[in-house]
CSV table of N, CA and C in Angstrom, one decimal:
chain,number,residue,atom,x,y,z
A,25,MET,N,0.8,-1.2,0.0
A,25,MET,CA,0.0,0.0,0.0
A,25,MET,C,0.9,1.2,0.0
A,26,ASP,N,0.6,2.2,-0.9
A,26,ASP,CA,1.3,3.5,-0.9
A,26,ASP,C,0.6,4.3,0.2
A,27,ILE,N,1.4,4.7,1.2
A,27,ILE,CA,0.9,5.4,2.4
A,27,ILE,C,0.3,6.7,2.0
A,28,LYS,N,1.0,7.4,1.2
A,28,LYS,CA,0.5,8.8,0.8
A,28,LYS,C,-0.8,8.7,0.1
A,29,GLU,N,-1.0,7.7,-0.8
A,29,GLU,CA,-2.3,7.5,-1.4
A,29,GLU,C,-3.4,7.2,-0.4
A,30,LYS,N,-3.0,6.4,0.5
A,30,LYS,CA,-4.0,6.0,1.6
A,30,LYS,C,-4.4,7.3,2.4
A,31,ILE,N,-3.4,8.1,2.7
A,31,ILE,CA,-3.7,9.3,3.5
A,31,ILE,C,-4.6,10.2,2.7
A,32,LEU,N,-4.3,10.3,1.4
A,32,LEU,CA,-5.1,11.2,0.5
A,32,LEU,C,-6.5,10.7,0.3
A,33,GLU,N,-6.8,9.5,0.6
A,33,GLU,CA,-8.2,8.9,0.5
A,33,GLU,C,-9.1,9.7,1.4
A,34,ILE,N,-8.6,10.3,2.4
A,34,ILE,CA,-9.4,11.1,3.4
A,34,ILE,C,-10.3,12.1,2.6
A,35,ARG,N,-9.8,12.6,1.5
A,35,ARG,CA,-10.5,13.6,0.7
A,35,ARG,C,-11.8,13.1,0.3
A,36,THR,N,-11.9,11.8,0.0
A,36,THR,CA,-13.2,11.3,-0.5
A,36,THR,C,-13.9,10.3,0.4
A,37,VAL,N,-13.1,9.7,1.3
A,37,VAL,CA,-13.7,8.7,2.3
A,37,VAL,C,-13.4,9.2,3.7
A,38,PHE,N,-14.4,9.6,4.4
A,38,PHE,CA,-14.2,10.0,5.8
A,38,PHE,C,-14.6,8.9,6.8
A,39,ASP,N,-14.4,7.7,6.4
A,39,ASP,CA,-14.7,6.6,7.3
A,39,ASP,C,-13.6,6.4,8.3
A,40,LYS,N,-13.7,6.9,9.5
A,40,LYS,CA,-12.7,6.9,10.5
A,40,LYS,C,-12.3,5.4,10.9
A,41,ALA,N,-13.3,4.6,11.0
A,41,ALA,CA,-13.1,3.2,11.4
A,41,ALA,C,-12.3,2.5,10.4
A,42,ASP,N,-12.5,2.8,9.1
A,42,ASP,CA,-11.7,2.1,8.1
A,42,ASP,C,-10.2,2.4,8.2
A,43,PHE,N,-9.9,3.7,8.5
A,43,PHE,CA,-8.5,4.1,8.6
A,43,PHE,C,-7.9,3.5,9.9
A,44,VAL,N,-8.6,3.5,10.9
A,44,VAL,CA,-8.1,2.9,12.2
A,44,VAL,C,-7.9,1.4,11.9
A,45,GLU,N,-8.8,0.7,11.4
A,45,GLU,CA,-8.6,-0.8,11.1
A,45,GLU,C,-7.4,-1.0,10.2
A,46,CYS,N,-7.3,-0.2,9.2
A,46,CYS,CA,-6.2,-0.3,8.2
A,46,CYS,C,-4.9,-0.3,8.9
A,47,PHE,N,-4.7,0.6,9.8
A,47,PHE,CA,-3.4,0.7,10.4
A,47,PHE,C,-3.2,-0.2,11.6
A,48,ASN,N,-4.3,-0.7,12.2
A,48,ASN,CA,-4.2,-1.7,13.3
A,48,ASN,C,-3.6,-2.9,12.8
A,49,ASP,N,-3.9,-3.3,11.6
A,49,ASP,CA,-3.5,-4.6,11.0
A,49,ASP,C,-2.1,-4.5,10.3
A,50,ARG,N,-1.6,-3.3,10.2
A,50,ARG,CA,-0.3,-3.1,9.4
A,50,ARG,C,0.6,-2.1,10.1
A,51,PRO,N,1.3,-2.7,11.1
A,51,PRO,CA,2.2,-1.8,11.9
A,51,PRO,C,3.3,-1.1,11.0
A,52,SER,N,3.8,-1.7,10.0
A,52,SER,CA,4.9,-1.0,9.2
A,52,SER,C,4.3,0.2,8.5
A,53,GLU,N,3.0,0.0,8.0
A,53,GLU,CA,2.4,1.2,7.3
A,53,GLU,C,2.1,2.3,8.4
A,54,PHE,N,1.7,1.9,9.6
A,54,PHE,CA,1.5,2.9,10.6
A,54,PHE,C,2.8,3.6,10.9
A,55,ASP,N,3.9,3.0,10.9
A,55,ASP,CA,5.2,3.7,11.1
A,55,ASP,C,5.4,4.7,9.9
A,56,GLU,N,5.0,4.3,8.7
A,56,GLU,CA,5.2,5.2,7.6
A,56,GLU,C,4.2,6.4,7.8
A,57,LEU,N,3.0,6.2,8.3
A,57,LEU,CA,2.1,7.3,8.5
A,57,LEU,C,2.7,8.2,9.6
A,58,MET,N,3.3,7.7,10.6
A,58,MET,CA,3.9,8.5,11.7
A,58,MET,C,5.1,9.3,11.1
A,59,ASN,N,5.8,8.7,10.2
A,59,ASN,CA,7.0,9.4,9.6
A,59,ASN,C,6.5,10.6,8.8
A,60,CYS,N,5.3,10.5,8.2
A,60,CYS,CA,4.8,11.6,7.4
A,60,CYS,C,4.5,12.8,8.4
A,61,ILE,N,4.1,12.5,9.6
A,61,ILE,CA,3.9,13.5,10.6
A,61,ILE,C,5.3,14.1,11.1
A,62,PHE,N,6.2,13.1,11.5
A,62,PHE,CA,7.4,13.5,12.0
A,62,PHE,C,8.3,14.4,11.1
A,63,SER,N,8.2,14.0,9.8
A,63,SER,CA,9.0,14.7,8.8
A,63,SER,C,8.3,16.0,8.3
A,64,LEU,N,7.1,16.2,8.8
A,64,LEU,CA,6.3,17.4,8.4
A,64,LEU,C,6.2,17.5,6.9
A,65,GLU,N,5.7,16.4,6.3
A,65,GLU,CA,5.5,16.3,4.8
A,65,GLU,C,4.7,17.5,4.4
A,66,GLU,N,4.8,17.8,3.1
A,66,GLU,CA,4.1,18.9,2.5
A,66,GLU,C,2.6,18.8,2.7
A,67,TYR,N,1.9,19.9,2.6
A,67,TYR,CA,0.4,19.9,2.6
A,67,TYR,C,-0.1,19.1,1.5
A,68,PRO,N,-1.1,18.3,1.7
A,68,PRO,CA,-1.9,18.1,2.9
A,68,PRO,C,-1.5,16.8,3.6
A,69,ILE,N,-0.4,16.2,3.3
A,69,ILE,CA,0.0,14.9,3.9
A,69,ILE,C,0.1,15.0,5.4
A,70,LYS,N,0.9,15.9,5.9
A,70,LYS,CA,1.0,16.0,7.4
A,70,LYS,C,-0.3,16.3,8.1
A,71,GLU,N,-1.1,17.1,7.5
A,71,GLU,CA,-2.4,17.5,8.1
A,71,GLU,C,-3.3,16.3,8.2
A,72,TYR,N,-3.4,15.5,7.0
A,72,TYR,CA,-4.3,14.4,7.0
A,72,TYR,C,-3.8,13.2,7.8
A,73,ALA,N,-2.5,13.1,7.8
A,73,ALA,CA,-1.8,12.0,8.6
A,73,ALA,C,-2.1,12.3,10.1
A,74,SER,N,-2.0,13.5,10.5
A,74,SER,CA,-2.2,13.8,11.9
A,74,SER,C,-3.7,13.7,12.3
A,75,TRP,N,-4.6,13.9,11.3
A,75,TRP,CA,-6.0,13.7,11.5
A,75,TRP,C,-6.3,12.2,11.8
A,76,ILE,N,-5.6,11.4,11.0
A,76,ILE,CA,-5.8,9.9,11.2
A,76,ILE,C,-5.3,9.5,12.5
A,77,LEU,N,-4.2,10.1,12.9
A,77,LEU,CA,-3.6,9.8,14.3
A,77,LEU,C,-4.6,10.1,15.4
A,78,ILE,N,-5.4,11.1,15.3
A,78,ILE,CA,-6.4,11.4,16.3
A,78,ILE,C,-7.3,10.2,16.5
A,79,HIS,N,-7.7,9.6,15.4
A,79,HIS,CA,-8.7,8.6,15.5
A,79,HIS,C,-8.1,7.2,15.9
A,80,VAL,N,-6.8,7.0,15.5
A,80,VAL,CA,-6.1,5.9,16.0
A,80,VAL,C,-5.9,6.0,17.5
A,81,SER,N,-5.5,7.2,17.9
A,81,SER,CA,-5.2,7.3,19.4
A,81,SER,C,-6.5,7.2,20.2
A,82,GLN,N,-7.6,7.6,19.7
A,82,GLN,CA,-8.9,7.5,20.4
A,82,GLN,C,-9.3,6.0,20.5
A,83,SER,N,-9.0,5.3,19.4
A,83,SER,CA,-9.4,3.8,19.4
A,83,SER,C,-8.6,3.0,20.5
A,84,LYS,N,-7.4,3.5,20.8
A,84,LYS,CA,-6.6,2.8,21.8
A,84,LYS,C,-6.3,1.3,21.4
A,85,GLN,N,-6.3,1.1,20.1
A,85,GLN,CA,-6.0,-0.3,19.6
A,85,GLN,C,-4.6,-0.5,19.3
A,86,ILE,N,-3.8,0.6,19.2
A,86,ILE,CA,-2.4,0.5,18.9
A,86,ILE,C,-1.7,1.2,20.1
A,87,ASP,N,-0.6,0.6,20.6
A,87,ASP,CA,0.2,1.3,21.7
A,87,ASP,C,1.0,2.4,21.0
A,88,LEU,N,0.6,3.6,21.3
A,88,LEU,CA,1.2,4.8,20.7
A,88,LEU,C,2.3,5.4,21.6
A,89,GLN,N,2.3,5.0,22.8
A,89,GLN,CA,3.2,5.6,23.8
A,89,GLN,C,4.7,5.7,23.3
A,90,PRO,N,5.2,4.7,22.6
A,90,PRO,CA,6.6,4.9,22.1
A,90,PRO,C,6.8,6.1,21.1
A,91,TYR,N,5.7,6.6,20.6
A,91,TYR,CA,5.8,7.7,19.6
A,91,TYR,C,5.8,9.0,20.4
A,92,TYR,N,5.5,9.0,21.7
A,92,TYR,CA,5.4,10.2,22.4
A,92,TYR,C,6.5,11.2,22.2
A,93,PRO,N,7.8,10.8,22.4
A,93,PRO,CA,8.8,11.8,22.2
A,93,PRO,C,8.8,12.5,20.9
A,94,LYS,N,8.7,11.8,19.8
A,94,LYS,CA,8.7,12.4,18.5
A,94,LYS,C,7.5,13.3,18.3
A,95,LEU,N,6.4,12.9,18.8
A,95,LEU,CA,5.2,13.8,18.7
A,95,LEU,C,5.3,15.1,19.5
A,96,VAL,N,6.0,15.0,20.6
A,96,VAL,CA,6.2,16.2,21.4
A,96,VAL,C,7.2,17.1,20.6
A,97,ASP,N,8.2,16.5,19.9
A,97,ASP,CA,9.1,17.3,19.1
A,97,ASP,C,8.4,18.0,18.0
A,98,VAL,N,7.4,17.3,17.4
A,98,VAL,CA,6.7,17.9,16.3
A,98,VAL,C,6.0,19.2,16.7
A,99,LEU,N,5.5,19.3,18.0
A,99,LEU,CA,4.9,20.5,18.5
A,99,LEU,C,5.9,21.6,18.5
A,100,PHE,N,7.2,21.3,18.7
A,100,PHE,CA,8.2,22.4,18.8
A,100,PHE,C,8.6,22.8,17.4
A,101,GLU,N,8.4,21.9,16.4
A,101,GLU,CA,9.0,22.1,15.1
A,101,GLU,C,8.1,22.7,14.1
A,102,THR,N,6.8,22.8,14.3
A,102,THR,CA,5.9,23.4,13.3
A,102,THR,C,5.1,24.5,13.9
A,103,LYS,N,4.6,25.3,13.0
A,103,LYS,CA,3.6,26.4,13.3
A,103,LYS,C,2.3,26.1,12.6
A,104,ASP,N,2.2,25.0,11.9
A,104,ASP,CA,1.0,24.6,11.2
A,104,ASP,C,-0.1,24.4,12.3
A,105,GLN,N,-1.1,25.2,12.3
A,105,GLN,CA,-2.2,25.1,13.3
A,105,GLN,C,-2.9,23.8,13.2
A,106,THR,N,-3.1,23.2,12.0
A,106,THR,CA,-3.8,21.9,11.9
A,106,THR,C,-3.0,20.8,12.6
A,107,VAL,N,-1.7,20.8,12.3
A,107,VAL,CA,-0.9,19.7,12.8
A,107,VAL,C,-0.7,19.9,14.3
A,108,LEU,N,-0.6,21.2,14.8
A,108,LEU,CA,-0.5,21.4,16.2
A,108,LEU,C,-1.7,21.0,16.9
A,109,ARG,N,-2.9,21.3,16.4
A,109,ARG,CA,-4.2,20.9,17.0
A,109,ARG,C,-4.3,19.4,17.0
A,110,ASN,N,-4.0,18.7,15.9
A,110,ASN,CA,-4.2,17.3,15.8
A,110,ASN,C,-3.3,16.5,16.7
A,111,VAL,N,-2.0,16.9,16.7
A,111,VAL,CA,-1.0,16.2,17.5
A,111,VAL,C,-1.3,16.4,19.0
A,112,SER,N,-1.6,17.7,19.4
A,112,SER,CA,-1.9,17.9,20.8
A,112,SER,C,-3.2,17.2,21.2
A,113,ARG,N,-4.2,17.1,20.3
A,113,ARG,CA,-5.4,16.3,20.6
A,113,ARG,C,-5.1,14.8,20.8
A,114,SER,N,-4.2,14.3,19.9
A,114,SER,CA,-3.8,12.9,20.1
A,114,SER,C,-3.0,12.7,21.3
A,115,LEU,N,-2.1,13.6,21.7
A,115,LEU,CA,-1.3,13.4,22.9
A,115,LEU,C,-2.1,13.4,24.1
A,116,HIS,N,-3.3,14.0,24.1
A,116,HIS,CA,-4.2,14.0,25.2
A,116,HIS,C,-4.5,12.6,25.6
A,117,HIS,N,-4.4,11.6,24.7
A,117,HIS,CA,-4.7,10.2,25.0
A,117,HIS,C,-3.5,9.4,25.4
A,118,PHE,N,-2.4,10.1,25.6
A,118,PHE,CA,-1.1,9.5,26.0
A,118,PHE,C,-0.9,9.7,27.5
A,119,GLN,N,0.0,9.0,28.0
A,119,GLN,CA,0.5,9.2,29.4
A,119,GLN,C,1.7,10.2,29.2
A,120,VAL,N,1.6,11.4,29.9
A,120,VAL,CA,2.7,12.3,29.8
A,120,VAL,C,4.0,11.7,30.4
A,121,THR,N,5.1,12.0,29.9
A,121,THR,CA,6.4,11.5,30.5
A,121,THR,C,7.3,12.7,30.8
A,122,ASP,N,8.5,12.4,31.3
A,122,ASP,CA,9.4,13.4,31.6
A,122,ASP,C,10.2,13.9,30.4
A,123,TYR,N,9.9,13.4,29.2
A,123,TYR,CA,10.6,13.8,28.0
A,123,TYR,C,10.4,15.3,27.7
A,124,ARG,N,11.4,16.1,27.7
A,124,ARG,CA,11.4,17.5,27.5
A,124,ARG,C,10.3,18.2,28.4
A,125,GLU,N,10.1,17.6,29.5
A,125,GLU,CA,9.0,18.0,30.4
A,125,GLU,C,8.8,19.5,30.6
A,126,SER,N,9.8,20.1,31.1
A,126,SER,CA,9.8,21.5,31.5
A,126,SER,C,9.5,22.4,30.2
A,127,GLU,N,10.3,22.1,29.2
A,127,GLU,CA,10.1,22.8,27.9
A,127,GLU,C,8.7,22.6,27.4
A,128,PHE,N,8.2,21.3,27.5
A,128,PHE,CA,6.8,21.0,27.0
A,128,PHE,C,5.8,21.8,27.7
A,129,ILE,N,5.9,21.8,29.0
A,129,ILE,CA,4.9,22.6,29.8
A,129,ILE,C,4.9,24.1,29.4
A,130,ASP,N,6.1,24.6,29.2
A,130,ASP,CA,6.2,26.0,28.8
A,130,ASP,C,5.6,26.2,27.4
A,131,LEU,N,5.8,25.2,26.5
A,131,LEU,CA,5.3,25.3,25.2
A,131,LEU,C,3.7,25.3,25.2
A,132,LEU,N,3.2,24.4,26.0
A,132,LEU,CA,1.7,24.4,26.2
A,132,LEU,C,1.2,25.7,26.7
A,133,ILE,N,1.8,26.2,27.7
A,133,ILE,CA,1.4,27.5,28.3
A,133,ILE,C,1.5,28.6,27.2
A,134,SER,N,2.5,28.6,26.4
A,134,SER,CA,2.7,29.6,25.3
A,134,SER,C,1.6,29.4,24.3
A,135,PHE,N,1.1,28.2,24.0
A,135,PHE,CA,0.0,28.0,23.1
A,135,PHE,C,-1.3,28.7,23.6
A,136,ILE,N,-1.5,28.7,24.9
A,136,ILE,CA,-2.7,29.4,25.5
A,136,ILE,C,-2.5,30.9,25.5
A,137,GLN,N,-1.3,31.3,25.7
A,137,GLN,CA,-1.0,32.8,25.8
A,137,GLN,C,-1.0,33.5,24.4
A,138,ASP,N,-0.8,32.7,23.4
A,138,ASP,CA,-0.8,33.3,22.0
A,138,ASP,C,-2.2,33.4,21.4
A,139,TYR,N,-2.7,34.6,21.3
A,139,TYR,CA,-4.0,34.8,20.8
A,139,TYR,C,-4.1,34.5,19.3
A,140,GLU,N,-3.0,34.3,18.7
A,140,GLU,CA,-3.1,33.9,17.3
A,140,GLU,C,-3.4,32.4,17.1
A,141,ASN,N,-3.2,31.7,18.1
A,141,ASN,CA,-3.5,30.2,18.0
A,141,ASN,C,-4.9,30.0,18.0
A,142,LYS,N,-5.3,28.9,17.3
A,142,LYS,CA,-6.7,28.5,17.3
A,142,LYS,C,-7.1,28.0,18.7
A,143,VAL,N,-8.4,28.2,19.0
A,143,VAL,CA,-8.9,27.9,20.3
A,143,VAL,C,-8.8,26.4,20.6
A,144,ALA,N,-8.9,25.5,19.5
A,144,ALA,CA,-8.8,24.1,19.8
A,144,ALA,C,-7.4,23.7,20.3
A,145,LEU,N,-6.4,24.4,19.8
A,145,LEU,CA,-5.0,24.2,20.3
A,145,LEU,C,-4.9,24.6,21.7
A,146,GLN,N,-5.5,25.7,22.1
A,146,GLN,CA,-5.5,26.1,23.5
A,146,GLN,C,-6.2,25.2,24.4
A,147,VAL,N,-7.3,24.7,23.9
A,147,VAL,CA,-8.1,23.7,24.7
A,147,VAL,C,-7.3,22.4,24.9
A,148,TYR,N,-6.7,21.9,23.9
A,148,TYR,CA,-6.0,20.6,24.1
A,148,TYR,C,-4.7,20.9,24.9
A,149,SER,N,-4.2,22.1,24.9
A,149,SER,CA,-3.1,22.4,25.8
A,149,SER,C,-3.5,22.4,27.2
A,150,MET,N,-4.7,22.9,27.5
A,150,MET,CA,-5.2,22.8,28.9
A,150,MET,C,-5.3,21.4,29.3
A,151,TYR,N,-5.9,20.5,28.5
A,151,TYR,CA,-6.0,19.1,28.9
A,151,TYR,C,-4.7,18.4,29.1
A,152,LEU,N,-3.7,18.8,28.3
A,152,LEU,CA,-2.4,18.2,28.5
A,152,LEU,C,-1.7,18.8,29.8
A,153,LEU,N,-1.9,20.1,30.0
A,153,LEU,CA,-1.4,20.7,31.3
A,153,LEU,C,-2.0,20.0,32.5
A,154,ALA,N,-3.3,19.7,32.4
A,154,ALA,CA,-4.0,19.0,33.6
A,154,ALA,C,-3.3,17.7,33.9
A,155,GLN,N,-2.8,17.0,32.9
A,155,GLN,CA,-2.0,15.8,33.2
A,155,GLN,C,-0.7,16.1,33.9
A,156,PHE,N,-0.1,17.2,33.5
A,156,PHE,CA,1.2,17.5,34.2
A,156,PHE,C,0.9,18.0,35.6
A,157,ILE,N,-0.2,18.7,35.8
A,157,ILE,CA,-0.5,19.1,37.2
A,157,ILE,C,-0.8,18.0,38.1
A,158,LYS,N,-1.3,16.9,37.6
A,158,LYS,CA,-1.5,15.7,38.4
A,158,LYS,C,-0.1,15.2,39.0
A,159,ARG,N,0.9,15.4,38.2
A,159,ARG,CA,2.3,15.0,38.6
A,159,ARG,C,2.9,16.1,39.5
A,160,TYR,N,2.6,17.3,39.2
A,160,TYR,CA,3.2,18.5,39.9
A,160,TYR,C,2.1,19.4,40.4
A,161,PRO,N,1.4,19.1,41.4
A,161,PRO,CA,0.2,19.9,41.9
A,161,PRO,C,0.6,21.4,42.2
A,162,GLU,N,1.9,21.6,42.5
A,162,GLU,CA,2.3,23.0,42.8
A,162,GLU,C,2.1,23.9,41.6
A,163,LEU,N,1.9,23.4,40.4
A,163,LEU,CA,1.7,24.2,39.2
A,163,LEU,C,0.3,24.6,39.0
A,164,LYS,N,-0.6,24.1,39.8
A,164,LYS,CA,-2.1,24.3,39.6
A,164,LYS,C,-2.5,25.7,39.6
A,165,GLU,N,-2.0,26.5,40.6
A,165,GLU,CA,-2.4,27.9,40.8
A,165,GLU,C,-1.9,28.7,39.6
A,166,GLU,N,-0.7,28.6,39.3
A,166,GLU,CA,-0.1,29.4,38.2
A,166,GLU,C,-0.7,29.1,36.9
A,167,ILE,N,-0.9,27.9,36.5
A,167,ILE,CA,-1.6,27.5,35.2
A,167,ILE,C,-3.0,27.9,35.2
A,168,SER,N,-3.7,27.8,36.3
A,168,SER,CA,-5.1,28.2,36.4
A,168,SER,C,-5.2,29.7,36.2
A,169,GLU,N,-4.3,30.5,36.7
A,169,GLU,CA,-4.3,31.9,36.5
A,169,GLU,C,-4.0,32.3,35.1
A,170,ILE,N,-3.1,31.6,34.5
A,170,ILE,CA,-2.8,31.9,33.1
A,170,ILE,C,-4.0,31.6,32.2
A,171,ILE,N,-4.7,30.5,32.4
A,171,ILE,CA,-5.9,30.2,31.7
A,171,ILE,C,-6.9,31.3,31.9
A,172,ALA,N,-7.1,31.7,33.1
A,172,ALA,CA,-8.1,32.7,33.4
A,172,ALA,C,-7.7,34.1,32.8
A,173,LEU,N,-6.5,34.4,32.9
A,173,LEU,CA,-6.0,35.7,32.3
A,173,LEU,C,-6.2,35.8,30.8
A,174,HIS,N,-6.1,34.7,30.1
A,174,HIS,CA,-6.3,34.7,28.7
A,174,HIS,C,-7.7,34.3,28.2
A,175,SER,N,-8.6,34.3,29.1
A,175,SER,CA,-10.0,33.9,28.7
A,175,SER,C,-10.9,35.0,28.2
A,176,PRO,N,-10.6,36.2,28.4
A,176,PRO,CA,-11.5,37.3,27.9
A,176,PRO,C,-11.7,37.2,26.3
A,177,ASN,N,-12.9,37.3,25.9
A,177,ASN,CA,-13.2,37.3,24.4
A,177,ASN,C,-12.9,36.0,23.7
A,178,LYS,N,-12.9,34.9,24.5
A,178,LYS,CA,-12.7,33.6,23.8
A,178,LYS,C,-14.1,33.0,23.5
A,179,THR,N,-14.0,31.8,22.8
A,179,THR,CA,-15.2,31.2,22.4
A,179,THR,C,-15.8,30.3,23.5
A,180,ALA,N,-17.0,29.8,23.2
A,180,ALA,CA,-17.6,28.9,24.2
A,180,ALA,C,-16.8,27.7,24.4
A,181,ALA,N,-16.1,27.2,23.4
A,181,ALA,CA,-15.2,26.0,23.6
A,181,ALA,C,-14.1,26.3,24.6
A,182,TYR,N,-13.5,27.4,24.5
A,182,TYR,CA,-12.5,27.8,25.5
A,182,TYR,C,-13.1,27.8,26.9
A,183,TYR,N,-14.2,28.5,27.1
A,183,TYR,CA,-14.8,28.5,28.4
A,183,TYR,C,-15.2,27.2,29.0
A,184,SER,N,-15.7,26.3,28.1
A,184,SER,CA,-16.1,25.0,28.5
A,184,SER,C,-14.8,24.2,28.9
A,185,ALA,N,-13.7,24.3,28.1
A,185,ALA,CA,-12.5,23.7,28.5
A,185,ALA,C,-12.0,24.2,29.8
A,186,GLN,N,-12.1,25.5,30.0
A,186,GLN,CA,-11.6,26.1,31.3
A,186,GLN,C,-12.4,25.6,32.5
A,187,ARG,N,-13.7,25.4,32.3
A,187,ARG,CA,-14.6,24.8,33.4
A,187,ARG,C,-14.2,23.4,33.6
A,188,ASN,N,-13.9,22.6,32.6
A,188,ASN,CA,-13.5,21.2,32.8
A,188,ASN,C,-12.1,21.2,33.4
A,189,PHE,N,-11.3,22.1,33.0
A,189,PHE,CA,-9.9,22.1,33.7
A,189,PHE,C,-10.1,22.4,35.2
A,190,LEU,N,-10.8,23.4,35.5
A,190,LEU,CA,-11.0,23.8,36.9
A,190,LEU,C,-11.7,22.6,37.7
A,191,LYS,N,-12.6,22.0,37.1
A,191,LYS,CA,-13.3,20.8,37.7
A,191,LYS,C,-12.2,19.7,38.0
A,192,ARG,N,-11.4,19.5,37.1
A,192,ARG,CA,-10.3,18.5,37.3
A,192,ARG,C,-9.3,18.9,38.4
A,193,MET,N,-9.1,20.2,38.4
A,193,MET,CA,-8.1,20.7,39.4
A,193,MET,C,-8.7,20.6,40.9
A,194,ARG,N,-10.0,20.7,41.0
A,194,ARG,CA,-10.6,20.6,42.3
A,194,ARG,C,-10.3,19.2,42.9
A,195,LYS,N,-10.1,18.2,42.1
A,195,LYS,CA,-9.9,16.8,42.5
A,195,LYS,C,-8.4,16.6,42.9
A,196,ILE,N,-7.6,17.6,42.6
A,196,ILE,CA,-6.2,17.4,42.9
A,196,ILE,C,-5.8,18.1,44.2
């Protein structure tokens, strides 16, 4: 199977289950898919590949944890809002690790602070930060304040994520 052709099928076939099943049964092709994300292939390959990754990560049928470091690196290497959103959304289904931990926390905070970023990226950054706060509860107040400080004039999705974040924080 030509991986780029399979990725481009998304344009005509939006059957998420089909893509998930396709890669569940073919680990080498899944590695190729991931390499399209890691190498930040030209549009639309990286965008569509990262969209497929969302649905594979949600299915939890493939152990994606070994890809965590390279996916974190992708967030540092691109400014493409689609890839940033899709990869951060996928990482939400991973267990955070100590890989580039401090830098990664700072990057996620910067995503929230940058008004140029799409709200979805800010939302998934909140969810990832919540995982780090479970590990480091002392960050709770600072990150909560940053989220609140950057909430004026945001969308309903941002406010909903903020409420969910605060709800999670009460449990910590």
